[in-house]
Short mmCIF file of C-alpha atoms (C1' of nucleotides) in Angstrom, two decimals:
data_model
loop_
_atom_site.label_atom_id
_atom_site.label_comp_id
_atom_site.label_asym_id
_atom_site.label_seq_id
_atom_site.Cartn_x
_atom_site.Cartn_y
_atom_site.Cartn_z
CA MET A 120 107.93 93.39 67.80
CA SER A 121 110.69 94.63 69.73
CA GLY A 122 110.00 94.73 73.50
CA ASP A 123 106.40 95.58 74.76
CA GLU A 124 105.43 97.34 71.62
CA ALA A 125 104.66 94.84 70.02
CA ASP A 126 101.18 93.81 70.51
CA HIS A 127 99.22 91.91 73.00
CA HIS A 128 96.19 89.94 72.24
CA GLY A 129 94.81 88.18 74.31
CA HIS A 130 93.78 90.51 77.28
CA ARG A 131 90.57 92.09 77.61
CA HIS A 132 91.22 95.48 79.15
CA ASP A 133 88.38 98.32 80.75
CA HIS A 134 88.77 101.17 79.99
CA PHE A 135 86.95 104.27 80.41
CA PRO A 136 86.22 106.73 77.06
CA PHE A 137 86.56 110.15 78.11
CA HIS A 138 87.15 111.70 75.94
CA GLY A 139 85.76 113.81 72.65
CA GLU A 140 87.42 114.61 69.77
CA PRO A 141 85.21 117.08 67.58
CA SER A 142 86.32 116.07 64.19
CA SER A 143 85.45 119.19 62.60
CA MET A 144 87.03 121.31 64.49
CA SER A 145 85.71 124.82 64.33
CA PRO A 146 89.00 126.69 62.98
CA GLN A 147 90.50 128.46 65.74
CA LYS A 148 91.63 131.16 64.46
CA PRO A 149 94.85 133.68 65.97
CA GLY A 150 93.09 136.36 67.67
CA GLY A 151 91.34 133.59 70.10
CA GLY A 152 94.66 131.74 69.27
CA SER A 153 95.13 128.61 71.02
CA SER A 154 92.95 129.73 74.45
CA SER A 155 89.81 129.53 72.12
CA SER A 156 89.14 125.97 71.61
CA GLY A 157 87.75 125.80 75.03
CA ALA A 158 85.55 128.01 74.75
CA ALA A 159 83.90 127.37 71.35
CA ASN A 160 83.99 123.64 71.68
CA SER A 161 83.77 122.39 75.40
CA LEU A 162 81.21 121.05 77.19
CA GLN A 163 80.01 121.90 80.80
CA VAL A 164 81.42 119.60 83.15
CA SER A 165 77.17 118.17 83.49
CA ASP A 166 77.00 118.30 79.52
CA LEU A 167 80.18 115.78 79.86
CA LYS A 168 78.17 113.59 82.37
CA THR A 169 75.49 113.15 80.74
CA LEU A 170 77.11 112.55 77.64
CA SER A 171 79.37 110.51 77.92
CA PRO A 172 79.37 108.08 80.54
CA PHE A 173 81.63 105.34 81.80
CA LEU A 174 81.72 102.83 79.11
CA SER A 175 84.73 99.93 78.65
CA PHE A 176 87.20 100.14 75.76
CA THR A 177 85.52 97.26 74.39
CA ASN A 178 82.23 99.14 74.64
CA TYR A 179 82.53 101.68 72.81
CA LEU A 180 84.31 100.12 70.31
CA HIS A 181 81.80 97.99 69.76
CA ASP A 182 78.65 100.03 70.16
CA SER A 183 80.14 103.58 70.31
CA PRO A 184 77.33 104.88 72.60
CA VAL A 185 77.85 108.77 73.37
CA ASP A 186 78.14 111.37 71.69
CA TYR A 187 81.33 112.39 71.92
CA GLY A 188 81.63 114.25 69.31
CA VAL A 189 80.38 116.79 71.36
CA LEU A 190 82.59 116.53 73.63
CA VAL A 191 85.32 118.72 74.54
CA PRO A 192 88.78 117.67 75.41
CA ALA A 193 91.64 117.99 78.63
CA PHE A 194 94.10 116.36 78.32
CA ASP A 195 97.78 116.08 79.82
CA ASP A 196 99.20 118.55 77.27
CA PRO A 197 100.95 121.09 78.75
CA SER A 198 99.50 122.96 76.02
CA PRO A 199 97.57 126.82 77.42
CA ARG A 200 94.85 125.19 75.43
CA SER A 201 94.18 122.00 77.15
CA HIS A 202 92.10 121.92 80.60
CA LEU A 203 90.70 119.36 82.57
CA LEU A 204 86.93 119.91 83.15
CA GLY A 205 85.87 119.57 86.96
CA GLY A 206 82.78 117.48 87.49
CA ALA A 207 81.76 114.70 89.37
CA HIS A 208 80.83 111.45 87.57
CA GLU A 209 79.50 108.27 88.45
CA PRO A 210 80.87 105.20 87.42
CA CYS A 211 77.39 103.86 85.23
CA GLU A 212 77.06 101.42 81.90
CA LEU A 213 76.45 101.49 78.67
CA LEU A 214 74.36 104.09 77.25
CA ALA A 215 73.71 102.10 74.33
CA GLY A 216 73.37 98.25 75.11
CA GLY A 217 72.70 95.36 72.58
CA ASP A 218 68.91 97.03 72.38
CA GLY A 219 69.12 97.30 69.20
CA LYS A 220 68.79 101.05 69.83
CA ALA A 221 71.04 102.89 67.66
CA PRO A 222 72.81 105.11 69.89
CA VAL A 223 73.31 108.61 68.62
CA THR A 224 77.06 108.83 67.93
CA PRO A 225 78.98 110.66 64.67
CA ASN A 226 79.73 108.12 63.52
CA SER A 227 76.02 107.10 62.62
CA SER A 228 76.15 109.09 60.13
CA MET A 229 79.90 108.37 59.29
CA THR A 230 80.09 106.00 57.70
CA SER A 231 78.27 107.73 55.22
CA SER A 232 79.19 111.35 55.77
CA SER A 233 81.12 113.12 53.98
CA THR A 234 82.84 113.60 57.00
CA GLU A 235 84.63 110.89 56.18
CA ALA A 236 84.27 111.13 52.99
CA ALA A 237 86.51 114.25 52.86
CA GLY A 238 89.12 112.34 54.56
CA GLU A 239 89.51 109.37 52.81
CA GLU A 240 90.02 110.42 49.60
CA ASP A 241 92.29 112.77 50.52
CA LEU A 242 94.07 109.78 51.94
CA GLY A 243 93.01 107.22 48.98
CA ALA A 244 94.20 109.72 46.42
CA ARG A 245 97.40 109.40 47.63
CA LYS A 246 97.96 106.31 47.87
CA THR A 247 99.82 105.11 45.54
CA ASP A 248 103.23 102.86 44.91
CA ARG A 249 105.68 105.64 44.51
CA PRO A 250 109.28 105.06 45.81
CA LYS A 251 110.37 107.91 48.01
CA GLN A 252 113.36 108.74 46.65
CA GLU A 253 111.43 109.48 43.10
CA GLU A 254 108.86 111.87 44.78
CA GLY A 255 111.05 113.96 45.93
CA GLU A 256 113.46 114.02 42.89
CA GLU A 257 109.86 114.93 40.81
CA LYS A 258 109.46 117.45 43.51
CA GLN A 259 112.67 118.45 42.04
CA ALA A 260 112.66 117.98 38.78
CA ALA A 261 109.19 118.93 38.19
CA GLY A 262 108.40 115.57 36.44
CA GLY A 263 105.42 116.09 38.49
CA GLU A 264 102.77 114.26 35.81
CA GLU A 265 99.50 112.89 36.60
CA GLY A 266 101.52 110.29 38.45
CA ARG A 267 102.43 113.27 41.49
CA ASP A 268 98.97 114.45 42.15
CA LYS A 269 98.08 110.87 42.63
CA PHE A 270 99.69 111.14 45.89
CA LYS A 271 99.54 114.48 46.41
CA LYS A 272 97.85 114.83 50.01
CA VAL A 273 95.72 117.54 48.85
CA ASN A 274 94.55 117.39 45.44
CA LYS A 275 91.23 118.58 46.39
CA PRO A 276 90.26 121.74 47.01
CA ARG A 277 88.59 122.57 49.61
CA LYS A 278 85.92 125.05 50.04
CA LYS A 279 86.86 128.53 52.01
CA GLY A 280 87.54 127.40 54.76
CA GLU A 281 86.74 124.29 54.39
CA ARG A 282 89.11 122.01 56.64
CA ARG A 283 90.23 118.47 56.26
CA GLN A 284 87.71 117.06 58.71
CA ARG A 285 88.60 114.25 61.03
CA GLU A 286 86.93 111.88 62.94
CA PRO A 287 84.92 112.00 66.21
CA ARG A 288 87.99 110.82 68.53
CA ILE A 289 87.19 109.22 72.03
CA ALA A 290 90.11 108.12 74.44
CA PHE A 291 90.89 106.06 77.09
CA MET A 292 93.44 106.30 80.32
CA THR A 293 94.54 102.69 81.59
CA LYS A 294 97.60 101.99 83.40
CA SER A 295 98.88 99.30 82.12
CA GLU A 296 102.40 97.55 81.65
CA VAL A 297 101.66 97.16 77.94
CA ASP A 298 101.22 100.15 75.43
CA HIS A 299 99.30 98.99 72.83
CA LEU A 300 96.26 97.33 74.90
CA GLU A 301 93.89 94.42 73.34
CA ASP A 302 90.69 95.19 72.85
CA GLY A 303 89.13 92.35 70.30
CA TYR A 304 90.42 94.37 67.16
CA ARG A 305 93.51 93.18 64.80
CA TRP A 306 95.87 96.35 64.15
CA ARG A 307 98.46 97.57 62.25
CA LYS A 308 100.83 100.11 63.26
CA TYR A 309 101.76 102.53 60.79
CA GLY A 310 103.46 105.50 62.56
CA GLN A 311 105.05 105.83 65.62
CA LYS A 312 106.32 109.90 66.00
CA ALA A 313 108.06 111.53 69.18
CA VAL A 314 105.09 113.23 71.59
CA LYS A 315 106.34 116.96 72.20
CA ASN A 316 106.81 117.47 75.76
CA SER A 317 107.04 113.62 76.37
CA PRO A 318 110.03 111.10 76.85
CA TYR A 319 107.16 108.52 74.82
CA PRO A 320 106.70 107.52 71.44
CA ARG A 321 103.05 107.83 70.41
CA SER A 322 102.25 105.44 68.08
CA TYR A 323 99.36 104.84 65.38
CA TYR A 324 97.61 101.93 64.29
CA ARG A 325 94.47 101.51 62.16
CA CYS A 326 91.91 98.48 62.18
CA THR A 327 93.33 96.05 59.48
CA ALA A 328 90.15 95.11 58.63
CA PRO A 329 88.97 95.80 54.96
CA LYS A 330 86.88 98.96 54.39
CA CYS A 331 87.46 99.96 58.14
CA ASN A 332 89.38 103.52 58.79
CA VAL A 333 89.52 102.95 62.72
CA LYS A 334 92.40 104.68 63.28
CA LYS A 335 93.23 104.53 67.29
CA ARG A 336 96.55 106.35 68.97
CA VAL A 337 98.69 105.46 71.50
CA GLU A 338 100.93 107.16 74.21
CA ARG A 339 102.22 106.41 77.20
CA SER A 340 101.63 109.43 79.49
CA TYR A 341 104.71 111.66 79.97
CA GLN A 342 103.48 112.08 83.88
CA ASP A 343 102.19 109.36 84.58
CA SER A 344 104.57 106.23 82.66
CA SER A 345 102.21 104.07 84.04
CA VAL A 346 99.19 105.06 82.33
CA VAL A 347 98.16 104.54 78.60
CA VAL A 348 95.95 106.82 76.85
CA THR A 349 94.82 105.53 73.37
CA THR A 350 92.79 107.46 71.08
CA TYR A 351 90.14 105.55 68.80
CA GLU A 352 89.16 107.52 65.31
CA GLY A 353 85.85 106.58 63.86
CA GLN A 354 83.74 103.55 64.25
CA HIS A 355 84.21 99.59 63.44
CA THR A 356 82.42 98.68 60.25
CA HIS A 357 82.34 95.12 61.34
CA HIS A 358 82.12 92.82 64.57
CA SER A 359 85.32 91.79 66.55
CA PRO A 360 87.18 89.65 65.30
CA ALA A 361 87.80 88.33 69.31
CA ASN A 362 84.16 89.01 70.40
CA ILE A 363 85.43 90.29 73.52
CA ARG A 364 82.97 90.37 76.91
CA LEU A 365 82.10 93.75 78.00
CA ALA A 366 83.63 94.36 80.72
CA PRO A 367 82.13 95.13 83.85
CA PRO A 368 80.63 98.39 85.63
CA PRO A 369 83.91 101.00 86.10
CA PRO A 370 84.99 101.95 89.28
CA THR A 371 83.93 105.15 90.77
CA THR A 372 86.35 108.07 89.88
CA SER A 373 85.52 111.53 90.00
CA PHE A 374 86.61 115.08 89.12
CA ARG A 375 87.19 117.84 91.68
CA GLY A 376 87.89 120.79 90.07
CA ASP A 377 90.37 120.42 87.64
CA GLN A 378 91.48 117.37 89.92
CA LEU A 379 91.05 113.79 88.40
CA LEU A 380 90.17 111.87 91.42
CA HIS A 381 90.81 108.06 91.41
CA GLN A 382 90.29 105.53 93.61
CA PRO A 383 90.40 102.85 94.23
CA SER A 384 88.95 99.67 92.11
CA PRO A 385 87.39 96.34 92.35
CA MET A 386 88.26 96.07 88.68
CA SER A 387 91.87 95.16 89.88
CA SER A 388 90.92 92.24 90.88
CA ASN A 389 89.41 91.89 87.61
CA SER A 390 93.15 92.37 85.91
CA ASN A 391 94.02 88.82 86.99
CA HIS A 392 92.20 86.88 84.11
CA GLN A 393 92.93 89.95 82.32
CA ALA A 394 96.40 90.16 82.15
CA GLU A 395 96.59 86.51 80.93
CA GLY A 396 100.87 87.19 81.00
CA HIS A 397 100.49 90.04 78.33
CA GLY A 398 101.02 92.81 81.09
CA LEU A 399 98.62 93.81 83.09
CA LEU A 400 96.07 96.04 83.89
CA GLN A 401 95.75 97.50 87.34
CA ASP A 402 93.47 100.87 86.88
CA ILE A 403 91.68 102.98 85.28
CA VAL A 404 91.73 106.64 85.29
CA PRO A 405 89.19 108.76 82.98
CA THR A 406 90.48 111.48 81.88
CA LEU A 407 89.81 114.36 79.72
CA ILE A 408 91.24 114.28 76.62
CA HIS A 409 92.50 117.86 74.71
CA SER A 410 92.47 117.00 70.70
CA ASN A 411 92.01 120.42 69.41
CA GLN A 412 94.71 120.20 68.23
CA ARG A 413 96.47 121.45 65.05
CA GLN A 414 94.92 119.67 61.91
"C1'" DC B 97 105.69 83.79 52.10
"C1'" DG B 98 102.32 87.06 53.56
"C1'" DA B 99 101.29 90.87 57.64
"C1'" DT B 100 103.19 93.27 60.74
"C1'" DT B 101 105.64 96.43 62.49
"C1'" DT B 102 110.20 99.77 61.94
"C1'" DT B 103 111.09 104.13 60.48
"C1'" DG B 104 112.17 108.17 57.40
"C1'" DA B 105 110.05 111.64 54.53
"C1'" DC B 106 106.42 113.80 53.47
"C1'" DC B 107 102.46 116.39 54.34
"C1'" DC B 108 99.02 119.74 56.48
"C1'" DG B 109 97.44 123.58 59.19
"C1'" DC B 110 98.55 126.91 62.19
"C1'" DG B 111 99.92 129.72 65.00
"C1'" DC B 112 104.36 133.34 64.88
"C1'" DG C 169 106.19 133.67 54.99
"C1'" DC C 170 108.01 130.11 57.34
"C1'" DG C 171 108.55 126.97 60.97
"C1'" DC C 172 106.64 124.01 64.20
"C1'" DG C 173 104.82 119.65 65.46
"C1'" DG C 174 100.53 115.83 64.27
"C1'" DG C 175 99.74 112.38 61.67
"C1'" DT C 176 100.47 109.77 57.24
"C1'" DC C 177 103.14 107.40 53.62
"C1'" DA C 178 105.63 103.24 51.97
"C1'" DA C 179 110.24 100.95 51.61
"C1'" DA C 180 113.12 97.93 54.36
"C1'" DA C 181 112.93 94.48 57.69
"C1'" DT C 182 111.07 91.77 60.91
"C1'" DC C 183 108.00 88.05 62.70
"C1'" DG C 184 105.50 83.99 62.13
#
DNA sequence: CGATTTTGACCCGCGC
DNA sequence: GCGCGGGTCAAAATCG
């Protein structure tokens, strides 16, 4: 509501999905410390090129063509764990068009996979109306009758070493004046958190469609406030209500070493008709995201 | 009045 | 074991 956080439907954005976040994050045990993430999961640049072609925001949402589950992330996370992968990237079209070729994506299995199930059950089990106060009181009064278990986050014992699974994620960086970019789907905000090392908060959204468990996080880059980072998690189980048309090929962007190079794009002109009064999508900036964060 | 956002509290996993 | 930080919940507030 307040200001620009409010939703801005009606304009289109084209993004480059670029980051993948392995859902089943390999346990990063001390020893390896935080830095271990890279080695265990990271891909070579060449892999990235192959697996993560440019595609648009909506393209991703609709088709999920990238096997981003194996991609690894590096993001503007100041932590030592993160890193940018170097390499050149060619703009290219979406892998999975409407050719019916089922793209290989972690999500193709997700709908029925334990990956999702696990996570959902956890959350679902906890979904119970209850007064916050009571919860606390119950807790302290040790009054925990059966009701308590219901909303306990962890009421399902996991196997040894088993971690709560998270869906693959993919992130887009977009230069935009608005935080919440229109992507054709309807989202409901369910949380907001301050981001460490960043003056900008991170917002959490969930797709409003029933049975659709897709979530997304939206945050502004602390390095470049004009850049909005949108991270999607999961795969829509329905079509976009807005039926937004896919974007034209993105501009050329490339990496050199660990530097992201960004070339002026012809897309800027597109932004004119995309903005629709909601903020201007000025450009697209692909980046690698890191997400082997805790949890 | 239903849908959505706000916001503080809570839970969980990880690192120290 | 403790503290930190990410992620989520849900009551209250706000919007359309």
